[in-house]
Coordinates of C-alpha atoms in Angstrom, one line a residue:
M17 CA 43.6 74.8 117.2
K18 CA 40.6 73.4 119.0
E19 CA 37.7 75.3 120.5
L20 CA 37.8 75.6 124.2
Q21 CA 34.5 73.5 124.6
H22 CA 36.3 70.4 123.1
I23 CA 39.4 70.7 125.7
T24 CA 39.2 69.3 129.1
H25 CA 42.9 69.3 130.3
F26 CA 45.2 72.6 130.2
Y27 CA 49.2 72.7 131.2
F28 CA 50.8 75.7 131.4
I29 CA 54.5 76.1 131.3
G30 CA 55.1 79.2 133.4
I31 CA 52.0 79.2 135.2
G32 CA 53.2 81.8 138.0
G33 CA 53.4 84.4 135.5
I34 CA 51.3 87.7 136.0
G35 CA 49.3 87.0 132.7
M36 CA 49.2 82.9 132.8
S37 CA 48.2 82.8 136.4
A38 CA 45.1 84.7 135.6
L39 CA 44.1 82.5 132.8
A40 CA 44.6 79.3 134.7
R41 CA 42.3 80.5 137.3
Y42 CA 39.8 81.3 134.9
L43 CA 39.8 77.9 133.2
N44 CA 39.8 76.3 136.9
E45 CA 36.8 78.1 137.7
Q46 CA 35.3 77.2 134.3
G47 CA 35.7 73.3 135.6
K48 CA 38.8 72.6 133.5
H49 CA 41.7 70.6 134.4
V50 CA 44.5 72.9 135.1
A51 CA 48.1 72.1 136.0
G52 CA 51.6 73.7 135.1
Y53 CA 55.1 74.1 135.9
D54 CA 57.2 77.0 137.2
R55 CA 60.6 77.6 138.2
V56 CA 60.2 79.0 141.5
T57 CA 57.2 79.3 144.0
T58 CA 56.0 82.7 144.5
A59 CA 52.6 84.1 146.3
L60 CA 50.9 83.8 142.9
T61 CA 51.9 79.8 142.6
V62 CA 50.8 79.3 146.2
K63 CA 47.5 81.0 145.6
L64 CA 46.9 78.8 142.6
E65 CA 47.8 75.3 144.7
E66 CA 45.3 76.8 147.3
E67 CA 42.6 76.7 144.6
G68 CA 43.4 73.0 143.7
I69 CA 45.8 73.5 140.9
D70 CA 48.6 71.0 140.8
I71 CA 52.2 72.7 140.1
H72 CA 55.6 71.0 139.9
Y73 CA 59.1 73.1 139.9
T74 CA 61.5 70.8 137.9
D75 CA 61.6 70.1 134.4
D76 CA 60.2 66.8 134.2
Y77 CA 58.0 65.6 131.5
E78 CA 57.5 62.2 133.4
K79 CA 55.9 63.9 136.4
I80 CA 53.0 65.4 134.5
D81 CA 49.9 63.5 134.8
E82 CA 49.2 61.5 131.6
A83 CA 45.5 63.3 131.3
Y84 CA 47.4 66.2 130.1
K85 CA 49.3 64.0 127.1
N86 CA 46.0 63.5 125.4
R87 CA 46.0 64.9 122.0
D88 CA 42.4 65.2 121.7
T89 CA 41.3 66.7 124.8
S90 CA 44.7 68.6 126.0
Q91 CA 46.1 71.7 125.3
V92 CA 49.6 73.3 126.6
I93 CA 49.8 77.0 126.9
Y94 CA 53.7 78.8 126.9
T95 CA 55.0 82.2 126.8
P96 CA 57.8 83.7 124.8
A97 CA 60.1 83.9 127.8
V98 CA 60.1 79.9 127.7
P99 CA 63.0 79.0 125.7
V100 CA 62.5 76.9 122.8
D101 CA 64.6 74.0 123.8
F102 CA 62.9 73.9 127.4
G103 CA 62.3 70.1 127.8
E104 CA 58.6 69.5 128.9
L105 CA 58.0 71.9 125.7
V106 CA 59.9 69.8 123.3
R107 CA 58.2 66.6 124.7
F108 CA 54.9 67.7 124.4
R109 CA 55.7 69.1 121.0
E110 CA 57.1 65.5 119.8
S111 CA 53.9 64.1 120.9
G112 CA 51.7 66.1 118.8
I113 CA 49.9 67.8 121.7
T114 CA 48.6 71.2 120.6
T115 CA 50.7 74.1 122.0
I116 CA 49.9 77.6 121.8
K117 CA 51.1 80.8 123.3
R118 CA 49.4 83.0 125.9
A119 CA 48.4 85.1 123.5
Q120 CA 46.3 82.6 121.4
L121 CA 44.7 81.0 124.4
L122 CA 43.4 84.9 125.3
G123 CA 42.4 85.0 121.8
Q124 CA 40.2 82.1 122.2
I125 CA 38.6 83.4 125.5
S126 CA 38.1 87.0 123.8
R127 CA 35.8 85.1 121.3
T128 CA 33.1 83.7 124.0
M129 CA 32.3 87.2 125.6
T130 CA 32.2 90.8 124.7
C131 CA 36.0 92.0 124.8
L132 CA 37.2 95.1 125.9
A133 CA 40.7 95.3 125.2
I134 CA 43.0 98.0 126.4
A135 CA 46.5 98.6 124.5
G136 CA 49.1 100.8 124.8
T137 CA 53.2 101.0 125.2
H138 CA 52.3 102.3 128.7
G139 CA 49.6 102.9 130.8
K140 CA 47.6 99.6 129.8
T141 CA 48.1 97.8 133.2
T142 CA 46.5 100.9 135.1
T143 CA 43.9 101.8 132.6
S144 CA 42.5 97.9 132.4
A145 CA 42.8 97.8 136.2
I146 CA 40.6 100.7 136.6
L147 CA 38.4 99.6 133.9
A148 CA 37.6 96.3 135.6
H149 CA 37.1 97.7 139.1
L150 CA 34.6 100.5 137.4
L151 CA 32.6 97.6 135.8
Y152 CA 32.9 95.0 138.8
K153 CA 31.7 98.0 141.1
S154 CA 28.6 98.8 138.7
D155 CA 27.3 95.4 138.9
V156 CA 28.6 94.4 135.1
K157 CA 29.2 90.5 135.1
V158 CA 33.0 91.1 133.9
T159 CA 36.0 88.7 133.8
A160 CA 39.3 90.5 134.0
F161 CA 42.7 89.4 133.0
L162 CA 44.9 92.1 134.3
G163 CA 48.7 92.4 134.1
G164 CA 49.3 93.6 137.7
I165 CA 47.8 93.0 141.2
L166 CA 45.0 95.1 142.0
E167 CA 45.5 96.8 145.5
E168 CA 42.0 96.7 146.6
Y169 CA 41.4 92.8 145.9
R170 CA 44.9 91.5 146.2
T171 CA 44.7 89.8 143.0
N172 CA 45.2 90.0 139.0
Y173 CA 42.2 88.2 137.7
L174 CA 38.5 89.4 138.9
C175 CA 35.5 87.7 138.1
S176 CA 31.7 88.5 138.6
G177 CA 30.5 86.6 135.9
T178 CA 31.4 86.2 132.1
D179 CA 29.1 88.8 130.0
V180 CA 32.4 91.0 129.5
M181 CA 36.0 90.8 129.3
V182 CA 38.7 93.2 130.1
V183 CA 42.0 92.6 129.0
E184 CA 45.3 93.9 128.3
A185 CA 46.1 94.0 124.7
D186 CA 49.9 93.4 124.7
E187 CA 52.0 94.7 121.7
F188 CA 54.8 92.4 122.9
D189 CA 55.4 89.9 119.8
R190 CA 52.4 91.3 118.2
S191 CA 50.5 89.3 120.5
F192 CA 47.1 91.7 120.8
M193 CA 46.6 90.6 117.0
Q194 CA 45.2 87.5 118.5
L195 CA 42.4 89.3 120.2
D196 CA 39.0 89.9 118.9
P197 CA 37.8 93.3 120.4
D198 CA 34.6 94.6 120.5
I199 CA 35.5 97.9 122.2
A200 CA 39.4 98.8 122.4
G201 CA 41.2 101.7 124.0
I202 CA 45.0 102.9 123.1
T203 CA 46.8 104.9 125.8
A204 CA 50.2 105.6 123.7
M205 CA 52.7 104.4 120.8
D206 CA 55.9 105.6 122.1
A207 CA 58.1 102.8 120.3
D208 CA 59.3 99.7 122.3
H209 CA 60.4 96.1 121.8
L210 CA 62.7 97.5 119.2
D211 CA 64.4 93.9 119.5
I212 CA 61.5 92.3 118.0
Y213 CA 60.0 95.1 115.7
G214 CA 63.4 96.1 114.3
D215 CA 62.4 99.7 113.7
V216 CA 59.9 102.5 114.8
A217 CA 57.9 102.2 111.6
T218 CA 57.5 98.6 111.9
F219 CA 56.6 99.0 115.8
E220 CA 53.7 101.7 115.0
K221 CA 52.3 99.8 111.9
T222 CA 51.5 97.0 114.5
F223 CA 49.2 99.1 116.4
H224 CA 47.6 100.6 113.1
D225 CA 46.9 96.6 112.3
F226 CA 45.6 96.2 116.0
A227 CA 43.3 99.5 115.1
H228 CA 42.1 98.2 112.1
L229 CA 40.8 94.9 114.2
L230 CA 38.2 97.7 115.3
D231 CA 37.0 98.5 112.0
G232 CA 32.9 98.8 112.2
K233 CA 33.5 98.8 116.0
K234 CA 34.4 101.0 118.8
L235 CA 37.8 102.5 118.9
L236 CA 39.1 104.8 121.8
V237 CA 42.5 106.5 121.6
N238 CA 44.5 109.0 123.4
E239 CA 44.2 112.6 122.0
S240 CA 47.8 112.5 121.2
L241 CA 47.8 109.6 118.9
E242 CA 47.0 109.8 115.2
L243 CA 44.6 106.9 114.9
K244 CA 41.0 107.5 113.8
G245 CA 38.5 106.7 116.7
I246 CA 37.0 108.4 119.6
K247 CA 39.4 110.9 120.9
V248 CA 40.0 111.0 124.7
G249 CA 42.2 113.5 126.6
L250 CA 42.9 116.0 129.2
G251 CA 42.5 119.0 127.0
T252 CA 40.6 118.0 123.9
G253 CA 38.5 115.2 122.5
D254 CA 35.1 113.4 122.9
Y255 CA 36.0 112.9 126.4
K256 CA 38.0 114.9 128.5
A257 CA 38.3 116.3 132.1
L258 CA 37.3 119.8 132.9
N259 CA 37.9 122.0 135.6
E260 CA 40.5 119.8 137.3
V261 CA 42.0 120.8 140.5
I262 CA 44.2 118.6 143.2
I263 CA 43.2 118.4 146.8
D264 CA 45.4 116.3 149.1
G265 CA 47.0 114.7 146.1
A266 CA 43.5 113.6 144.6
Y267 CA 42.3 114.8 141.5
H268 CA 38.6 116.2 141.1
F269 CA 37.2 116.8 137.8
D270 CA 34.4 117.0 135.7
L271 CA 34.1 114.6 132.7
Q272 CA 32.7 115.7 129.4
T273 CA 31.4 113.0 127.4
P274 CA 29.5 113.2 123.9
N275 CA 26.2 112.7 126.1
G276 CA 26.9 115.5 128.4
K277 CA 28.9 116.2 131.6
I278 CA 29.3 114.2 134.7
D279 CA 30.3 116.5 137.3
N280 CA 32.1 116.1 140.6
C281 CA 34.5 112.9 139.7
L282 CA 36.9 112.1 141.9
L283 CA 40.7 110.1 141.3
K284 CA 42.7 109.3 144.3
L285 CA 45.8 108.4 142.0
P286 CA 48.5 111.2 141.3
G287 CA 50.0 112.0 138.2
R288 CA 48.4 113.4 135.0
H289 CA 49.4 109.9 133.3
N290 CA 46.9 108.3 135.5
L291 CA 44.3 110.9 135.2
S292 CA 44.6 110.3 131.5
N293 CA 44.3 106.8 132.0
A294 CA 40.9 106.9 134.5
I295 CA 39.3 109.1 131.5
L296 CA 40.0 106.2 129.2
A297 CA 38.8 103.9 131.5
M298 CA 35.6 105.8 132.2
A299 CA 35.1 106.2 128.5
V300 CA 35.3 102.7 127.5
A301 CA 32.9 101.9 130.4
L302 CA 30.4 104.4 129.0
E303 CA 30.6 103.2 125.4
Y304 CA 29.9 99.6 126.7
G305 CA 26.8 101.0 128.3
A306 CA 27.4 101.0 131.8
N307 CA 25.8 103.3 134.8
P308 CA 27.0 106.8 134.4
E309 CA 26.3 107.2 138.2
K310 CA 27.6 104.2 139.2
L311 CA 30.6 104.5 137.3
K312 CA 31.6 107.7 139.2
L313 CA 31.1 106.3 142.5
A314 CA 33.3 103.4 141.4
L315 CA 36.2 106.0 140.4
S316 CA 36.5 107.3 143.6
S317 CA 37.1 104.2 145.4
F318 CA 39.8 103.0 143.3
Q319 CA 43.1 102.0 145.0
G320 CA 45.4 101.4 142.6
V321 CA 47.7 98.8 141.1
E322 CA 50.9 97.3 143.0
R323 CA 54.0 98.9 141.7
R324 CA 52.3 101.6 140.0
F325 CA 53.5 104.5 142.0
T326 CA 52.9 102.3 145.6
Y327 CA 53.6 104.1 148.7
R328 CA 55.6 101.6 150.5
I329 CA 56.7 104.3 153.3
D330 CA 55.0 107.1 154.1
T331 CA 56.0 109.1 157.1
K332 CA 57.4 112.6 158.1
E333 CA 60.8 110.9 158.0
R334 CA 60.8 108.8 155.1
V335 CA 58.8 108.5 151.8
L336 CA 59.5 105.2 149.5
I337 CA 57.6 105.3 146.0
D338 CA 57.6 101.9 144.1
D339 CA 57.0 102.2 140.6
Y340 CA 57.2 99.6 137.4
A341 CA 58.4 102.2 135.1
H342 CA 60.9 101.1 132.8
H343 CA 60.8 103.0 129.7
P344 CA 61.7 106.9 129.4
T345 CA 58.0 107.9 129.0
E346 CA 57.2 106.2 132.2
I347 CA 60.0 107.6 134.0
E348 CA 59.0 111.1 132.6
A349 CA 55.2 110.3 134.2
V350 CA 56.8 109.3 137.6
Y351 CA 58.6 112.4 137.8
Q352 CA 56.0 114.8 136.9
A353 CA 53.6 112.9 139.5
V354 CA 56.4 113.1 142.5
T355 CA 57.0 116.7 141.8
E356 CA 53.3 117.5 141.6
M357 CA 53.1 115.7 145.0
Y358 CA 56.5 117.2 146.6
P359 CA 57.3 120.4 144.6
E360 CA 59.7 121.5 147.0
E361 CA 61.6 118.6 147.8
E362 CA 64.8 116.6 146.6
K363 CA 64.1 113.4 145.1
L364 CA 66.2 110.2 144.8
V365 CA 65.5 107.6 142.3
L366 CA 67.2 103.9 142.1
F367 CA 66.7 102.8 138.6
Q368 CA 67.4 99.1 137.3
P369 CA 67.3 99.3 133.6
H370 CA 65.5 96.3 132.1
L371 CA 66.9 94.6 129.1
F372 CA 70.4 95.5 127.1
S373 CA 68.7 96.2 124.0
R374 CA 66.1 98.7 125.5
T375 CA 69.0 100.1 127.0
K376 CA 70.8 100.8 123.8
D377 CA 67.8 101.8 121.9
F378 CA 66.8 104.7 124.4
M379 CA 70.3 105.4 126.2
D380 CA 69.6 109.3 125.4
E381 CA 66.3 109.3 126.3
F382 CA 66.7 107.3 129.8
A383 CA 69.5 110.0 130.4
Q384 CA 67.3 112.8 129.7
A385 CA 64.4 111.2 131.8
L386 CA 66.5 109.8 134.9
G387 CA 68.6 113.6 134.7
K388 CA 65.7 115.3 136.0
F389 CA 65.9 114.0 139.5
D390 CA 68.2 115.5 142.2
K391 CA 70.2 112.3 142.8
V392 CA 70.3 109.0 140.6
G393 CA 71.3 105.4 141.4
L394 CA 71.8 102.7 138.9
L395 CA 71.4 99.1 139.2
D396 CA 72.9 96.8 136.9
I397 CA 70.8 96.0 133.7
Y398 CA 68.4 93.3 134.5
P399 CA 69.1 91.1 131.3
A400 CA 65.4 89.1 131.3
R401 CA 66.0 86.9 128.1
E402 CA 68.9 88.6 126.6
L403 CA 72.7 88.2 126.7
P404 CA 74.8 91.4 127.4
I405 CA 75.5 93.8 124.4
D406 CA 79.3 95.3 124.2
G407 CA 79.6 98.7 125.8
I408 CA 75.7 98.8 127.2
N409 CA 75.7 98.5 130.9
S410 CA 74.7 101.0 133.6
I411 CA 78.2 102.5 133.6
A412 CA 77.6 104.0 130.2
L413 CA 74.0 105.3 131.0
C414 CA 75.6 106.8 134.3
Q415 CA 78.3 108.8 131.9
K416 CA 75.4 110.0 129.4
I417 CA 73.4 111.3 132.5
N418 CA 76.7 113.1 133.6
A419 CA 77.4 114.6 130.0
L420 CA 74.1 116.3 130.5
E421 CA 73.9 120.3 130.5
H422 CA 72.0 120.0 133.9
T423 CA 73.3 117.1 135.9
P424 CA 71.7 115.7 139.1
E425 CA 74.1 116.4 142.0
I426 CA 74.8 112.9 142.5
T427 CA 74.6 109.9 139.8
T428 CA 76.1 106.6 140.3
V429 CA 76.2 102.8 139.8
V430 CA 75.0 101.1 143.2
E431 CA 75.2 97.7 144.0
K432 CA 72.3 95.6 145.6
A433 CA 74.1 94.8 148.5
D434 CA 74.7 98.7 148.7
I435 CA 71.4 100.1 148.0
E436 CA 70.0 100.6 151.6
E437 CA 73.2 102.3 152.6
F438 CA 73.5 104.7 149.8
I439 CA 69.9 105.9 150.4
Q440 CA 71.0 106.7 153.9
E441 CA 74.2 108.3 152.6
M442 CA 71.9 110.6 150.1
G443 CA 69.7 111.8 153.3
V444 CA 67.0 112.6 151.1
R445 CA 63.1 112.1 152.6
I446 CA 61.4 111.2 148.7
V447 CA 63.0 108.0 147.5
L448 CA 61.8 106.1 144.1
M449 CA 62.4 102.7 143.2
L450 CA 62.2 101.9 139.5
G451 CA 62.1 99.1 137.1
A452 CA 60.6 96.1 135.9
G453 CA 63.1 93.6 136.9
D454 CA 64.0 91.9 140.2
I455 CA 64.1 95.4 141.7
G456 CA 61.1 94.4 143.8
V457 CA 62.9 92.3 145.8
E458 CA 64.8 94.9 147.0
I459 CA 62.2 97.2 147.5
N460 CA 60.7 94.4 150.0
K461 CA 64.0 94.3 152.1
I462 CA 64.0 98.1 152.6
T463 CA 60.5 98.0 153.3
Q464 CA 60.8 95.6 155.8
N465 CA 63.9 96.7 157.3
W466 CA 62.6 100.3 157.8
A467 CA 59.2 98.9 159.0
D468 CA 61.2 97.1 161.8
A469 CA 63.6 100.1 162.5

């Protein structure tokens, strides 16, 4: 694999992806030639094209500029979501041009800056987003590659310089093992991606392998994890929240650090999981050496990440909350946050399961998490890269929920076309729509319809 300085042309297959688009923008800003393919036009691909990046939307190797086919000066980047028999990828490989996964490119870039990496089954997008915002607002020259859209900046790529890199360290396909982190944080190690790893022990070993990348460096870990490192938490740890109170849905707290206390911190995100994420982000930033007072001020202004407990509608008549939660632990966290905000009101959840394998592996856990809501609507499973598994569907999950000792008032499977009618029939003010598939399209429709009403 060539070093970055020797490559002039980068071609991305799947350039519109949340992770790929940020890398494309970075390389474009560095004066490299960037082009790519994606299946569909999206807000992200439009943004890339506006910045001068050439994108086409058909699998057609002949359409690609010849400069991207030079073996000495070109590199092709693809994601695991791209099929191995995808035409352009096959042709590039046959031509002898270097083709690498997105994670390998991130690894290359991580060796050019001080790398701050956030890993964890859940919470890494929010934590890395908070960290990027903290450093950006504290006048650190930072480049951040994020897995979500920052509400304030309307982007997944933030850049004020190239002294420091903030990146999500993704456990999928052992991607984070490509990184060269100088400081890292780990939020959680709840099992996931068992279709890739096979079993929980193998999954957890990969996190231990990642931790070993930090031998001799700084590793910060959530207080609940059995990993050696600087402990971060809500009740215990080297960094911890003290004297926390909730006022108007925001957390007010003091932050205990190894070097003293930072008084009167403010976080405007609901949910104790987000408070935990914020403390980890603050801890990483402080370990890097950022100014404590600037960090405290920056934390108070963080507006959140799109599809992470995002209020789409918030009126006296209706509350619609949108969240990416697609793992049982994440659904539990959303339930805790919404219960904290609306303890006395009924809550309706619409959930789109993501992947047949994940639904199969955590069927009981999904049932327990969803069963805490007052009313439940399940969309069909979003398959993503998978083929169906016999007996694994939303009807089976519905039956699991209905078999619980304490069941919701209603649990049923809902067709996409019937979502809005179903919500109206339920007569509940607090509505949550969760999932990592294409449920976001349906949320946009409902938000628009309700806004126009």
